[in-house]
Every structure is written in structure tokens, then in C-alpha cells.
Tab-separated table of C-alpha atoms and ligand atoms in Angstrom:
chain	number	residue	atom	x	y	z
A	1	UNK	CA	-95.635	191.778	-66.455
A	2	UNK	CA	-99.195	191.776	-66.828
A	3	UNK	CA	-101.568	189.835	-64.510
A	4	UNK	CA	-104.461	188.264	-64.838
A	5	UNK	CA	-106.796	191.131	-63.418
A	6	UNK	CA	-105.149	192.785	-66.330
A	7	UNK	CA	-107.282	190.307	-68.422
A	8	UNK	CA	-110.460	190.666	-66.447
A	9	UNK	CA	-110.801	194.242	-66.386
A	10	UNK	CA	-110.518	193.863	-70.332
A	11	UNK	CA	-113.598	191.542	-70.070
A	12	UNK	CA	-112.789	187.884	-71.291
A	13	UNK	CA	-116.688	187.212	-71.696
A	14	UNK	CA	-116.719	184.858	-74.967
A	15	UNK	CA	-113.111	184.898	-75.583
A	16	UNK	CA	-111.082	182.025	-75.893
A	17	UNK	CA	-108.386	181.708	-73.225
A	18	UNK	CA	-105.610	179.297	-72.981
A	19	UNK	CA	-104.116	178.618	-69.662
A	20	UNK	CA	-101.249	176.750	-68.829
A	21	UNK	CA	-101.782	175.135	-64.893
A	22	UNK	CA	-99.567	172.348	-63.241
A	23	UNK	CA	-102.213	169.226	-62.972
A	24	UNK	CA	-99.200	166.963	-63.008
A	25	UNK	CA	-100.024	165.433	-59.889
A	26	UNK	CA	-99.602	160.996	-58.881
A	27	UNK	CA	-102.028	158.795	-59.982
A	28	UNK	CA	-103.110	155.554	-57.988
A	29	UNK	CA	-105.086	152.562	-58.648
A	30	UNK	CA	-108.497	153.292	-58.165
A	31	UNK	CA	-111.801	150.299	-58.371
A	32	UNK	CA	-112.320	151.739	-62.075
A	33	UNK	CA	-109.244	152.293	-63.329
A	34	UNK	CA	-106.585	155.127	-62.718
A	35	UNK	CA	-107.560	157.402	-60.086
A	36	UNK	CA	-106.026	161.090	-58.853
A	37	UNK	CA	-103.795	160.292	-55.612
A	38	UNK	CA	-102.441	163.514	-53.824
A	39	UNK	CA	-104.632	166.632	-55.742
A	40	UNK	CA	-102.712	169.936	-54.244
A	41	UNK	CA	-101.592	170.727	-57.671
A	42	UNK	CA	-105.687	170.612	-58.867
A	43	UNK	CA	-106.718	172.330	-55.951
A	44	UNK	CA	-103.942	175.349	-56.166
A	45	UNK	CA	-104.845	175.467	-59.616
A	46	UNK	CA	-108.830	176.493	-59.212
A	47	UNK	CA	-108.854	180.034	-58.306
A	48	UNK	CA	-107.297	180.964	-61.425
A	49	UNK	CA	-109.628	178.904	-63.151
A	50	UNK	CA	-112.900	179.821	-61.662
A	51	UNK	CA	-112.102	183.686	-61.662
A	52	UNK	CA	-111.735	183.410	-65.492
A	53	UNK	CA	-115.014	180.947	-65.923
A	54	UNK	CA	-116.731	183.365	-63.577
A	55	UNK	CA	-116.106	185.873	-65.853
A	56	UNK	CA	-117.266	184.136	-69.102
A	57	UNK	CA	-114.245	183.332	-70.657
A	58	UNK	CA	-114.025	179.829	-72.500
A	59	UNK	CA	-111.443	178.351	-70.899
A	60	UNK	CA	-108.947	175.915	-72.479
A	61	UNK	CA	-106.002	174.201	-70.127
A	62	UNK	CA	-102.835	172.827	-71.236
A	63	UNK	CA	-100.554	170.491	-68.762
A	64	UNK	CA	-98.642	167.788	-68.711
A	65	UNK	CA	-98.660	164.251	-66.549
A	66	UNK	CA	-94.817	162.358	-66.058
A	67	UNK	CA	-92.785	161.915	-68.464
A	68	UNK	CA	-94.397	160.226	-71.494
A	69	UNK	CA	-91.692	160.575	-74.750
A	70	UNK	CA	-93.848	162.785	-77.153
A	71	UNK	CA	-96.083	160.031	-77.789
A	72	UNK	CA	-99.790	159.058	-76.397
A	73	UNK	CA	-99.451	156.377	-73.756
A	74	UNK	CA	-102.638	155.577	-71.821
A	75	UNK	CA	-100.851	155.377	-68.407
A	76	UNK	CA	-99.817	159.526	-68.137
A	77	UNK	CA	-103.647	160.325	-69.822
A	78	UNK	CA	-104.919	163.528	-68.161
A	79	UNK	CA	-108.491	161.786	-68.098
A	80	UNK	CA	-108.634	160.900	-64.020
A	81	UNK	CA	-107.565	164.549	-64.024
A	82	UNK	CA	-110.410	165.817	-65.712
A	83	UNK	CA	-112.748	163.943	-63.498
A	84	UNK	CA	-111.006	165.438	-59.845
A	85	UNK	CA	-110.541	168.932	-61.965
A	86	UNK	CA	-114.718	168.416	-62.244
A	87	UNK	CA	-115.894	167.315	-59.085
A	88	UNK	CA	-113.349	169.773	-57.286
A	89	UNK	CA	-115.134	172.828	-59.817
A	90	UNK	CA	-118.480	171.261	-58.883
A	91	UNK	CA	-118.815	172.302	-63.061
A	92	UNK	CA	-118.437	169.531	-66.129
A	93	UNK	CA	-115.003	169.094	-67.673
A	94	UNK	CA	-115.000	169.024	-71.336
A	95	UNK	CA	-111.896	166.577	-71.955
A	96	UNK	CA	-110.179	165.947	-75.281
A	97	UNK	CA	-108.609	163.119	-76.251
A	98	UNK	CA	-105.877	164.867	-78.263
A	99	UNK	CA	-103.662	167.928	-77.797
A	100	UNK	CA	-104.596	169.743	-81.204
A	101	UNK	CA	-106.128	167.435	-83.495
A	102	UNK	CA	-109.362	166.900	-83.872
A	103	UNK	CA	-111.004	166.225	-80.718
A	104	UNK	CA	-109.313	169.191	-79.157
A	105	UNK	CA	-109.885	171.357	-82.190
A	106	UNK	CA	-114.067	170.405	-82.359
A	107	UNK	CA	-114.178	170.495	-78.586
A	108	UNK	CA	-112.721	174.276	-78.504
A	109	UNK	CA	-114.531	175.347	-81.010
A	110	UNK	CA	-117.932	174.279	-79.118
A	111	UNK	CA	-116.808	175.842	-75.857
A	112	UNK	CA	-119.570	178.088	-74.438
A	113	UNK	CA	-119.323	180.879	-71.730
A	114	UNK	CA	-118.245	179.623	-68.800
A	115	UNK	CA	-117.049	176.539	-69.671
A	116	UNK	CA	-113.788	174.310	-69.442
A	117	UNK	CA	-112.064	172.415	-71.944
A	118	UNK	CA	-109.026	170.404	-70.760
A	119	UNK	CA	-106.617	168.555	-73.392
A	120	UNK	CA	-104.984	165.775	-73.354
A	121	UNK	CA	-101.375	165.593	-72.234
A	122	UNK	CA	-99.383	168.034	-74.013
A	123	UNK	CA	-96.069	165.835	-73.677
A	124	UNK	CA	-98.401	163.645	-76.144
A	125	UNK	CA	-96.944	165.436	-79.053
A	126	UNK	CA	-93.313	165.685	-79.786
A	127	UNK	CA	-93.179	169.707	-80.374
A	128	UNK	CA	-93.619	170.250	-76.404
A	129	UNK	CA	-90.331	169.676	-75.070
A	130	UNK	CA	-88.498	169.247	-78.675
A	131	UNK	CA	-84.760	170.924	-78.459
A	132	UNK	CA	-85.413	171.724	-81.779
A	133	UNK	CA	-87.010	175.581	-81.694
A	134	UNK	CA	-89.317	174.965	-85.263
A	135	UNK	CA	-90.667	172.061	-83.809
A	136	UNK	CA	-92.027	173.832	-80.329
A	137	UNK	CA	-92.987	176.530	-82.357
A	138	UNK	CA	-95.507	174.651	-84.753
A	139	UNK	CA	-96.833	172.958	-81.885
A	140	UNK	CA	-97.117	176.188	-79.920
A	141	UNK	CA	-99.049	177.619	-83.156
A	142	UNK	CA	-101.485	174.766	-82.962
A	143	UNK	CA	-102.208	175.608	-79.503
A	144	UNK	CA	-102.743	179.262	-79.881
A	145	UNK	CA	-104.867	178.249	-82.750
A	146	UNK	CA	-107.079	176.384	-80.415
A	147	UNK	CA	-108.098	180.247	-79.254
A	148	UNK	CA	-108.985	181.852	-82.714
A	149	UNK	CA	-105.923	183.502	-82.537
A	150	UNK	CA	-104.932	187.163	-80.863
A	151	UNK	CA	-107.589	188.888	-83.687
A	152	UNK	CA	-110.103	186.294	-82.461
A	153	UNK	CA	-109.656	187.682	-78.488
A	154	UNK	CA	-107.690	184.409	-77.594
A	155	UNK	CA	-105.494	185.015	-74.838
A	156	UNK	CA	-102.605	183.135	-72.874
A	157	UNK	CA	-102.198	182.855	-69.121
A	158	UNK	CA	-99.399	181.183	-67.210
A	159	UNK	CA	-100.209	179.417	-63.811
A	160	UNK	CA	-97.929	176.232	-64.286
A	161	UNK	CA	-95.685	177.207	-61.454
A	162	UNK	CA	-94.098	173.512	-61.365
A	163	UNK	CA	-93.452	173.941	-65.313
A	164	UNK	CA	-91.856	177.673	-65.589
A	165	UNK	CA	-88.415	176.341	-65.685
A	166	UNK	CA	-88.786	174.081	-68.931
A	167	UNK	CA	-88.538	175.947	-72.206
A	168	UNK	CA	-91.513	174.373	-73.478
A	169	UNK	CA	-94.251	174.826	-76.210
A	170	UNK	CA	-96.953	174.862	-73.900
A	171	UNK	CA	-94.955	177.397	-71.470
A	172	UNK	CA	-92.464	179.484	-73.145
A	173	UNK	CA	-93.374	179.640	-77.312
A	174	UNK	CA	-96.904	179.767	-76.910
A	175	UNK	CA	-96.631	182.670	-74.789
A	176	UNK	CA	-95.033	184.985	-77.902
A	177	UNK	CA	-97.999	184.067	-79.682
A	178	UNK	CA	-100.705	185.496	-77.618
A	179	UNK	CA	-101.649	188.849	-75.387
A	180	UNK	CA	-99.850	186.911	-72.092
A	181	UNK	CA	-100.879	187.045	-68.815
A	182	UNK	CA	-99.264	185.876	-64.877
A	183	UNK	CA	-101.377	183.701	-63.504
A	184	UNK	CA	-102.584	184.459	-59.386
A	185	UNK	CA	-100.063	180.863	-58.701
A	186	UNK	CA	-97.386	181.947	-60.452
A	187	UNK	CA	-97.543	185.604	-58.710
A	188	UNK	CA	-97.866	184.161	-55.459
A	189	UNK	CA	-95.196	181.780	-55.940
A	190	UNK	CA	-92.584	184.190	-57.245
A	191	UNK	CA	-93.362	186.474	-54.005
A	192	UNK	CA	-92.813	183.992	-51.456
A	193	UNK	CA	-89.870	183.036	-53.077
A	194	UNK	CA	-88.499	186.169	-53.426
A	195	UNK	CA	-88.332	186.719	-49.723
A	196	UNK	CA	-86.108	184.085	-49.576
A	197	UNK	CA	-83.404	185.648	-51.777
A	198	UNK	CA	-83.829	189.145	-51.008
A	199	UNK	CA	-83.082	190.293	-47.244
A	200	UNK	CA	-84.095	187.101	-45.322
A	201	UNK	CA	-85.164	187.099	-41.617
A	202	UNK	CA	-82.743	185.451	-39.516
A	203	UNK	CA	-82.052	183.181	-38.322
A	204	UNK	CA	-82.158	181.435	-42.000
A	205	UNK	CA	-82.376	177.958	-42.032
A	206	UNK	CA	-82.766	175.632	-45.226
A	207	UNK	CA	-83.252	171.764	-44.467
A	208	UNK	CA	-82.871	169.409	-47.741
A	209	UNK	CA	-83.600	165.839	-47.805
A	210	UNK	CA	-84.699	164.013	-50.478
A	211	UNK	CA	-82.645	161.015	-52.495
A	212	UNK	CA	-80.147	162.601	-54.717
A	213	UNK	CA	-77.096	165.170	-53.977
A	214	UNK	CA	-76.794	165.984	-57.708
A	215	UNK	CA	-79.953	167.201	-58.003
A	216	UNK	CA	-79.685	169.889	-55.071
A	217	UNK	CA	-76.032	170.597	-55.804
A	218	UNK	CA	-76.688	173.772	-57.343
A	219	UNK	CA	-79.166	174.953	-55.035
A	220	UNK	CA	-76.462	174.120	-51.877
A	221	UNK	CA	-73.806	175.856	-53.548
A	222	UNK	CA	-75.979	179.301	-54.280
A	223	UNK	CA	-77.762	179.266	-50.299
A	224	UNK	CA	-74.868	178.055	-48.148
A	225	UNK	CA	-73.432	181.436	-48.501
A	226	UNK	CA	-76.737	182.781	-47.327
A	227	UNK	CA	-77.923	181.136	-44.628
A	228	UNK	CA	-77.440	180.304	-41.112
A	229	UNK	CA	-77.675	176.539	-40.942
A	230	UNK	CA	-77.866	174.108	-43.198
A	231	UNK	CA	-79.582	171.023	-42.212
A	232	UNK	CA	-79.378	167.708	-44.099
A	233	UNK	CA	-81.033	164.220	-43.983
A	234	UNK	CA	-82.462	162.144	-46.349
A	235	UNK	CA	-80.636	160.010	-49.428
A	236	UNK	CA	-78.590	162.960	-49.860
A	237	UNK	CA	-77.060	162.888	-46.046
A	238	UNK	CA	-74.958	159.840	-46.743
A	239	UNK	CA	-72.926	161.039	-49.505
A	240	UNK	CA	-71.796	164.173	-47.039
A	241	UNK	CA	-71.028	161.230	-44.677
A	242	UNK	CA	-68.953	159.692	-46.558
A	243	UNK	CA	-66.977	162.837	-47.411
A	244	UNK	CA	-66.150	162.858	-43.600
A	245	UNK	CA	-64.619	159.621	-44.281
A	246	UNK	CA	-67.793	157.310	-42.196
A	247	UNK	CA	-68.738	154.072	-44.018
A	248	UNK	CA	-72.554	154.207	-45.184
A	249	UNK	CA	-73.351	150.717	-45.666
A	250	UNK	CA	-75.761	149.736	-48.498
A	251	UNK	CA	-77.203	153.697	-47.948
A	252	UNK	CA	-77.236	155.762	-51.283
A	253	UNK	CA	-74.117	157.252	-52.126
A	254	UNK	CA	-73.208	159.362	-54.961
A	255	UNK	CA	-69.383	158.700	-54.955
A	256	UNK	CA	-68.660	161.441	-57.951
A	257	UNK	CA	-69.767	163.590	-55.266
A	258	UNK	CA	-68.124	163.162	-52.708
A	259	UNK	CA	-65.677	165.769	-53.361
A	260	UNK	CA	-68.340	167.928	-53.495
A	261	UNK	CA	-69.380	166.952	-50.043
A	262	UNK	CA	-66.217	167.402	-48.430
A	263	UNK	CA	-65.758	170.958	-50.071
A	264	UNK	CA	-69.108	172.471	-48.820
A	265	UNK	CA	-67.908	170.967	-45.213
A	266	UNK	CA	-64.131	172.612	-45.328
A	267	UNK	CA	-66.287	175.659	-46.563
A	268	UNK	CA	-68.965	176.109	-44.423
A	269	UNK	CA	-69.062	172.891	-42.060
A	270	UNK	CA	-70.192	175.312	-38.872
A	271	UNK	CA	-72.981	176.122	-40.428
A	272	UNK	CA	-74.013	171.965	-41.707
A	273	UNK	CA	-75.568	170.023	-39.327
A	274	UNK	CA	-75.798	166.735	-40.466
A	275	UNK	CA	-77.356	163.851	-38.795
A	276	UNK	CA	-76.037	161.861	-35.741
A	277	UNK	CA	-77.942	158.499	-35.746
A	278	UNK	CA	-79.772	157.049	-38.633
A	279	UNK	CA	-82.736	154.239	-38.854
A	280	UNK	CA	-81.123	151.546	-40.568
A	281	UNK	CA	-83.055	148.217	-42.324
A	282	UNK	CA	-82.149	145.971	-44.837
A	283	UNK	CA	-85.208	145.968	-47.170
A	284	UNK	CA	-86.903	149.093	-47.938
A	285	UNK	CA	-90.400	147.410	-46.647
A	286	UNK	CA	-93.237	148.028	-45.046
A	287	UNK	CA	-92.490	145.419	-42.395
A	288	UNK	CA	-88.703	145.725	-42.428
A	289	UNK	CA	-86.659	145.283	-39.405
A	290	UNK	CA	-85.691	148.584	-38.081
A	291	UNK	CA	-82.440	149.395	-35.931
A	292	UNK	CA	-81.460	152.993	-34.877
A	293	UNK	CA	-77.748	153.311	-35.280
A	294	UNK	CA	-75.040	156.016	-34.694
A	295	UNK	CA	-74.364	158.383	-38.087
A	296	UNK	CA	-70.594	157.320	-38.098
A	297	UNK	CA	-70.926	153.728	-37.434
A	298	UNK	CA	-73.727	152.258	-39.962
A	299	UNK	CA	-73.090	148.540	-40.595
A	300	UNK	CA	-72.155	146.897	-43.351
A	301	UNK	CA	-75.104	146.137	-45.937
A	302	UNK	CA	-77.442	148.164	-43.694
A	303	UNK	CA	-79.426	150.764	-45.709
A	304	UNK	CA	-80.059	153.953	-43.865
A	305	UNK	CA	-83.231	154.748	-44.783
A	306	UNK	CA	-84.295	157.746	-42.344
A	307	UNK	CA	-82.870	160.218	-39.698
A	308	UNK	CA	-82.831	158.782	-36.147
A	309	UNK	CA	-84.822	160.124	-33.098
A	310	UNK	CA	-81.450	162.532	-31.578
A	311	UNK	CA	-81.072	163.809	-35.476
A	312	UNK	CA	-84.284	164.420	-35.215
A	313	UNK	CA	-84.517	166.370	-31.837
A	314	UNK	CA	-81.401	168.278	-33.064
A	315	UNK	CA	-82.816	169.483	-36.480
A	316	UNK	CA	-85.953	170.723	-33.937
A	317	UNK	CA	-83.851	172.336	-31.949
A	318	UNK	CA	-82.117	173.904	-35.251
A	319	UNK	CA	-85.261	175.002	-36.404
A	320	UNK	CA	-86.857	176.268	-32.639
A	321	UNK	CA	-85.871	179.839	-33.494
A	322	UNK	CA	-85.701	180.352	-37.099
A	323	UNK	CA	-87.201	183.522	-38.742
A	324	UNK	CA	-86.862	182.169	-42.379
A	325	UNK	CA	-86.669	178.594	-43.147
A	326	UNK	CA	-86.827	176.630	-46.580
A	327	UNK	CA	-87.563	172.616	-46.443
A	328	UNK	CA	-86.771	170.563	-49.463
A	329	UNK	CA	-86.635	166.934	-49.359
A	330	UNK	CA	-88.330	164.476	-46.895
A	331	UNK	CA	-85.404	163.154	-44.047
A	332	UNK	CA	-86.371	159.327	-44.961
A	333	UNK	CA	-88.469	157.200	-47.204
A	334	UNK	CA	-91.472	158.671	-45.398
A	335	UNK	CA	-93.908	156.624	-47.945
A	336	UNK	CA	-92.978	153.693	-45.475
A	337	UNK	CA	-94.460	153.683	-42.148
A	338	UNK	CA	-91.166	152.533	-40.155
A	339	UNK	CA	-89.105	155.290	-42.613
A	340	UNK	CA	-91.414	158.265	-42.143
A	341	UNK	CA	-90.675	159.264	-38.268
A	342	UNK	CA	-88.049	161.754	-39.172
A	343	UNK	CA	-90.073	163.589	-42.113
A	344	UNK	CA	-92.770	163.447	-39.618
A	345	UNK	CA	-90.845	165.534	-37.189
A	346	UNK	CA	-89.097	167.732	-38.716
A	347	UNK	CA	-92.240	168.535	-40.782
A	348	UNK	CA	-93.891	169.640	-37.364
A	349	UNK	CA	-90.779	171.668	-36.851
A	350	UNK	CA	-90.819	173.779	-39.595
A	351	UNK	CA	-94.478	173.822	-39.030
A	352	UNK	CA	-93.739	175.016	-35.677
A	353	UNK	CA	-90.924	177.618	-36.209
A	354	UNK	CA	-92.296	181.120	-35.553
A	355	UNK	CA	-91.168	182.818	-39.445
A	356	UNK	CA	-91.812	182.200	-42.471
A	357	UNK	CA	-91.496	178.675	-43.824
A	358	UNK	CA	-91.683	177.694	-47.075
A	359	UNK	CA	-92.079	173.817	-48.445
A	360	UNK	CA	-90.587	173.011	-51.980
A	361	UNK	CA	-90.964	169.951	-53.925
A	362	UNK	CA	-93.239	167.797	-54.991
A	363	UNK	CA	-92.669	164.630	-52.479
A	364	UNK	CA	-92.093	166.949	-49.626
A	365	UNK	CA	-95.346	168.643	-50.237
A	366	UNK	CA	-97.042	165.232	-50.605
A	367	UNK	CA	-95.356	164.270	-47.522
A	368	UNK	CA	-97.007	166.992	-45.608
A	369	UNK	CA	-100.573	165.689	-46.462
A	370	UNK	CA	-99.767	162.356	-46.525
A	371	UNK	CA	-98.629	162.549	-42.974
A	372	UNK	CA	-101.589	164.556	-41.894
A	373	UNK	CA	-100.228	167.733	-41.147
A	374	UNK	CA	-102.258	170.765	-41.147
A	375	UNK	CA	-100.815	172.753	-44.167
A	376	UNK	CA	-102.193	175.900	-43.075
A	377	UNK	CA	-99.066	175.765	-40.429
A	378	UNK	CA	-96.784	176.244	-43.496
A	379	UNK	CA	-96.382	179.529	-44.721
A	380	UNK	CA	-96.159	178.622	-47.917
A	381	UNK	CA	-96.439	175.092	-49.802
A	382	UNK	CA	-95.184	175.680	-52.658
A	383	UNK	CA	-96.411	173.730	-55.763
A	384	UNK	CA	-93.268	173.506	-58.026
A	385	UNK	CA	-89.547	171.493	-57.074
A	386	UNK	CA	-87.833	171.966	-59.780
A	387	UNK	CA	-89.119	175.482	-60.559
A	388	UNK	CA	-88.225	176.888	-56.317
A	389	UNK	CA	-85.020	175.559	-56.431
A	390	UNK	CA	-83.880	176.870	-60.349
A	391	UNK	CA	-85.144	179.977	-58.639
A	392	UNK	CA	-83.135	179.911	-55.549
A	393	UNK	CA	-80.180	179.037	-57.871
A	394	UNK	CA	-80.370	182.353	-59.330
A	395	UNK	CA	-81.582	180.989	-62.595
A	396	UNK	CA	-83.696	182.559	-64.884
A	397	UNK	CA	-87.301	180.970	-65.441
A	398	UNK	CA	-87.785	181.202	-68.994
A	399	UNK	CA	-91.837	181.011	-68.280
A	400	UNK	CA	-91.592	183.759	-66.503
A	401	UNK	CA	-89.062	185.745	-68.229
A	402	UNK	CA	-91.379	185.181	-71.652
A	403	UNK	CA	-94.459	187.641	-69.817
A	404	UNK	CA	-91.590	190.322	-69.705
A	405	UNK	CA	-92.029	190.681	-73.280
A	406	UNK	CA	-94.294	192.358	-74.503
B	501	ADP	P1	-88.829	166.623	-53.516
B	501	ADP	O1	-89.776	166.068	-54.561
B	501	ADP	O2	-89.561	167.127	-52.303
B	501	ADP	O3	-87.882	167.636	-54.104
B	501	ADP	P2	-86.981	164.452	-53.867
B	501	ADP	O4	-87.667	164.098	-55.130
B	501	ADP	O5	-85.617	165.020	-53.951
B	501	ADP	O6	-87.923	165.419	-52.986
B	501	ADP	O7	-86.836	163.152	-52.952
B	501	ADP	C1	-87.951	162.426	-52.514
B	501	ADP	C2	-87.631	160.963	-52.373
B	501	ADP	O8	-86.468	160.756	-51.608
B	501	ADP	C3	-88.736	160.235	-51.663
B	501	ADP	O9	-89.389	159.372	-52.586
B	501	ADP	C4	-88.032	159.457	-50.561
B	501	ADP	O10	-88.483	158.126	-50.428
B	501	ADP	C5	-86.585	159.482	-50.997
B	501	ADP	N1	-85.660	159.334	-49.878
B	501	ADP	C6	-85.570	160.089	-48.768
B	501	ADP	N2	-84.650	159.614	-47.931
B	501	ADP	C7	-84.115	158.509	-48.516
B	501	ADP	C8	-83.113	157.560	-48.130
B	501	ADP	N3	-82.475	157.656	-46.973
B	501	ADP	N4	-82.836	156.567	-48.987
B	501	ADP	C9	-83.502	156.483	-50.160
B	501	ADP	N5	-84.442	157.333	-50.584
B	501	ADP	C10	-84.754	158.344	-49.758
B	502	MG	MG1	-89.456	164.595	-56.144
């Protein structure tokens, strides 16, 4: 795979490059209009960025924002991103208001040396995450066009960690249509997680939180095997209560997996610690009423919204001596003050543990800053959910596996 110091040292000065970064970050309401909320994504984008405008190259980046259906819709418009992306360069921001029509096609074609040119949303236009492999092509082409082309110097680099997983235009075909390149994110990304899967320190210990049991079922099923505890709060904890046979009150429950549940406990229960006492409300509100109840005796209509102060201890405890450790999913609807005690705490823990620790996902990262922790305690914050856990299920990331070919 070639990096992007294999770019430099071919000299990128007035070349066109096209790099794919992960600016998909939450927007907020802001005094004039939408404004960037939580910018780690921006920031762990830069160095790529500035080695390549440092060098000369005229820079042109491709991401995405949500989930907008292959159509323009003002609400997921990359423009607040363009104005952090500037002030965070301390450098203008060219930004146009297409993907490759005729805004983006005019602006790249008046790039100078040195300067950045970001487009529009590239979910904007059907052909990005079409099923259909003609349609991500052409749009792919259009994109690579934006660089003059391979016999023009254009070149690709990939440093959308958060997007390698998708098989999209802007990540996968475009690549086969340019000299490709790793980006310094993506490299760094795939080390840490590598470490993870390889020969792990131990004791290993993976925490996972977050709302939904489907969405991590994969990844449980692929570590359990691997690690030494298993520790789990959030939405997901209620469905494993349940499979112990406890009621869970008006707490989310995924009832199709319940089976599920129960199997990974016959399996490997020794190893799942699961919590003892919950925080339980009725409204999911900043000024809800808040009662700390016992794991197997939540009542009726109460919603369990995060891990109580014992869970909390215990997870500590769990996590006191742990060599390795992977977090994934906040314990509680941290975003509310009188929910966020137990992401709070077990944040410091993994913090605190004396290994490695790696963070994955997007709302656990936020979580982090949003709760003031000092990420430089975390080994590794890692930029992309969806993207760490595919990898940790053994998956194959098909924006990475495209810079294999050559
Ligand atoms: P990540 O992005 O880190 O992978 P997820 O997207 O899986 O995490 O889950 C994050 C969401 O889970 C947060 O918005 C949080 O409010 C929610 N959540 C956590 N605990 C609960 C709970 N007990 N009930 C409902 N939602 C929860
Ligand atoms: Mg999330």
C-alpha cells in the first residue's frame, strides 16, 4: 500500500490531488445559521491536509455530512464545515456548491498552489452510495475528473477513516481511477487497531454501551472469544437483562435478541459483567426525576437510562488492571446531565487503566470531549464507529482493501 510520503517524495507541487477525509461531524444551531458542534473529525483530518498544501499540491476534499438520499438538502450542506475547516487551517477554504458540476468543476480548475477546494456533500449526488456499480462509477469518473486525470498528475488519497467500510464512489471506485495513496489517519488508525486483534496485552477488556444490541452483535460475537471481560451498559445492557429473565421496565429492549443475549451468557457469562443497579427516570429530560434502582428489579414503566453508582465502581474495578482495553458505547444517555454519571466514570476509567485504550465511535468520542476529559489520557480516539468495529469483526474494509491494488 502506498502512503502518502510516497506522494510527497514524488513532489505534488501543482498537481491536482483529491482526498477523501471524514468531516462528517454534528452540526448545532449557531446565531447565523448552522454552526460545527463537536470538530475532532476536522481537527484529525488537518495534518494530512496541511502536509500536502505545504507541499504545493492543489488540494480538492471529498466527504460526506448524515445521511441526505442522493439529493441536495440544505440541512447536511458541508458549508459550516468549510468555515471550521478554514479558521482551524488559519488558510481560506474555497467551497463549492456542487459535487461535480459546475461550481466544483470552475472552482478546481482555478485552484492555485497551496490551496484548498472543498465540495459540497458528496451524498448530494445519487452515484455515491448507488448499489448499482455503473452508477458509482460515473460519479467516481466525475470526481477524478475534477484532478485532470492520472496524465494530468491528479492523484487520490484516502484519510476517511469513518468512511472505509462503505463501498462508495468517493471511497472505493474513485480510488481505481487514480495513482492511490493511505492517508497518515487511515495508517494510524489501522495500527492501533491492529493491536487489538493481533496478540493483545492482557488483561483484555472491551466495554460496549451505546443504544442498540443489533448493531454490536457482530462485533460481541468475534471479541468474546478474545478477551478477558466483557463489560456492558448502556441501551444495549437491558436486552442481556432480559435474557436472564429480569423485567426492564420501559428500558430499550430488542426482544428478537434476546436469544442472542442469553447465548453469549451460557457461552461466556464468566467473562460478562453486566450492570447491578441502574438510574432509572421516566422522561428522558434534562430535569427528570432520577431514582437509582437494583439491575434485577427495575419498575414497571421506569426507563433505565444509565448505569448506577456500584455498576459503576465495578466496571472501575474491571478496568483497574487492564493492559488492553476497547470502549464502545457511552453507559447512559450521557447528553443529559442526570444520565451522564456513568459515561463519566467509566470514561475516567479507561482513561485511567495503565495499557493501551482505545475509544471507538462517534458518540463515545463526543462523549469524551463533551464531558471534559483530557483526550490525551486515551491512547487512541479513534475517529470512525462503524469502520473499528467492521474491523474488529474481521471484515474486510473495502477502502482499504482498494490501495492494495495497484
Ligand atoms: P457510538 O457512536 O459511540 O458507537 P452508539 O451510537 O451505539 O455509540 O450509541 C450512542 C447513543 O446511545 C447515545 O446517543 C446515547 O444517548 C444512547 N444511549 C446510551 N445508553 C442508553 C440508554 N440506557 N437508553 C437509551 N439510549 C441510550
Ligand atoms: Mg453513534
Amino acid at each position: 500500500m502506498k502512503t502518502l510520503d510516497d506522494l510527497l517524495s514524488h513532489g505534488v507541487a501543482g498537481r491536482r490531488v483529491l482526498v477523501r477525509s471524514d468531516l462528517n461531524v454534528p452540526l448545532k444551531d449557531g446565531a447565523a445559521g448552522k454552526e460545527v458542534g463537536d470538530d475532532g473529525r476536522i481537527r484529525a483530518s488537518l495534518p494530512v491536509l496541511v502536509k500536502l498544501l505545504d507541499a504545493g499540491a492543489q488540494v480538492i476534499v471529498a466527504a460526506h455530512l448524515g445521511r441526505p438520499k442522493g439529493a441536495p438538502e440544505p440541512r447536511y450542506s458541508l458549508s459550516p464545515v468549510a468555515d471550521r475547516l478554514a479558521q482551524l487551517l488559519g488558510r481560506s477554504v474555497a467551497f463549492a456548491l456542487d459535487t461535480v458540476g459546475e461550481s466544483a468543476r470552475t472552482l478546481s480548475g482555478e485552484l492555485a498552489d497551496g490551496q484548498l477546494l472543498l465540495l459540497e456533500n458528496v451524498r448530494f449526488n445519487p452515484g455515491e452510495t448507488s448499489k448499482d456499480d455503473a452508477e458509482r462509477a460515473e460519479f467516481a469518473r466525475a470526481l477524478a475528473t475534477l484532478t485532470g486525470g492520472e496524465e494530468d498528475g491528479g492523484a487520490f488519497v484516502e484519510d476517511a477513516f469513518g468512511a472505509v467500510h462503505r463501498k462508495h464512489a468517493s471511497v472505493y471506485d474513485v480510488a481505481r481511477l487514480l495513482p492511490h495513496y493511505c492517508g497518515d489517519l487511515v495508517r494510524d488508525e489501522l495500527t492501533v487497531l491492529t493491536q487489538l486483534t493481533g496478540d493483545p496485552k492482557r488483561p483484555y477488556v472491551v466495554v460496549l454501551g451505546g443504544s442498540k444490541v443489533s448493531d454490536k452483535l457482530a462485533v460481541i460475537e468475534s471479541l468474546l472469544p478474545r478477551v478477558d471481560r466483557l463489560l456492558v451498559g448502556g441501551g444495549m445492557c437491558f436486552t442481556f437483562l432480559a435474557a436472564q429473565g429480569h423485567g426492564v421496565g420501559g428500558s430499550l429492549l430488542e426482544q428478537d435478541q434476546v436469544d442472542n443475549c442469553a447465548r453469549f451468557l451460557a457461552d461466556a457469562g464468566a467473562k460478562i459483567v453486566l450492570p447491578t443497579d441502574v438510574v432509572v427516570a421516566e422522561d428522558i429530560a434534562e430535569d427528570a426525576q432520577t431514582q437509582i434502582v437494583a439491575a434485577d428489579a427495575i419498575p414497571d414503566g421506569a426507563k433505565g437510562l444509565d448505569i448506577g453508582p456500584d455498576s459503576t465502581r465495578a466496571f472501575a474495578a474491571a478496568l483497574a488492571d487492564a493492559q488492553t482495553v476497547f470502549w464502545n458505547g457511552p453507559m447512559g444517555v450521557f447528553e443529559l446531565s442526570p444520565f451522564a454519571a456513568g459515561t463519566r466514570g467509566v470514561a475516567q476509567a479507561v482513561a485511567d487503566s495503565p495499557g493501551l485504550s482505545v475509544v471507538g465511535g462517534g458518540d463515545s468520542a463526543a462523549a469524551v470531549r463533551a464531558l471534559g476529559l483530557a483526550e490525551s489520557a486515551f491512547g487512541h480516539i479513534s475517529t470512525g464507529g462503524g469502520a473499528s468495529l467492521e474491523y474488529l469483526e474481521g471484515k474486510e474494509l473495502p477502502g482499504v482493501a482498494v490501495l492494495e491494488e495497484v
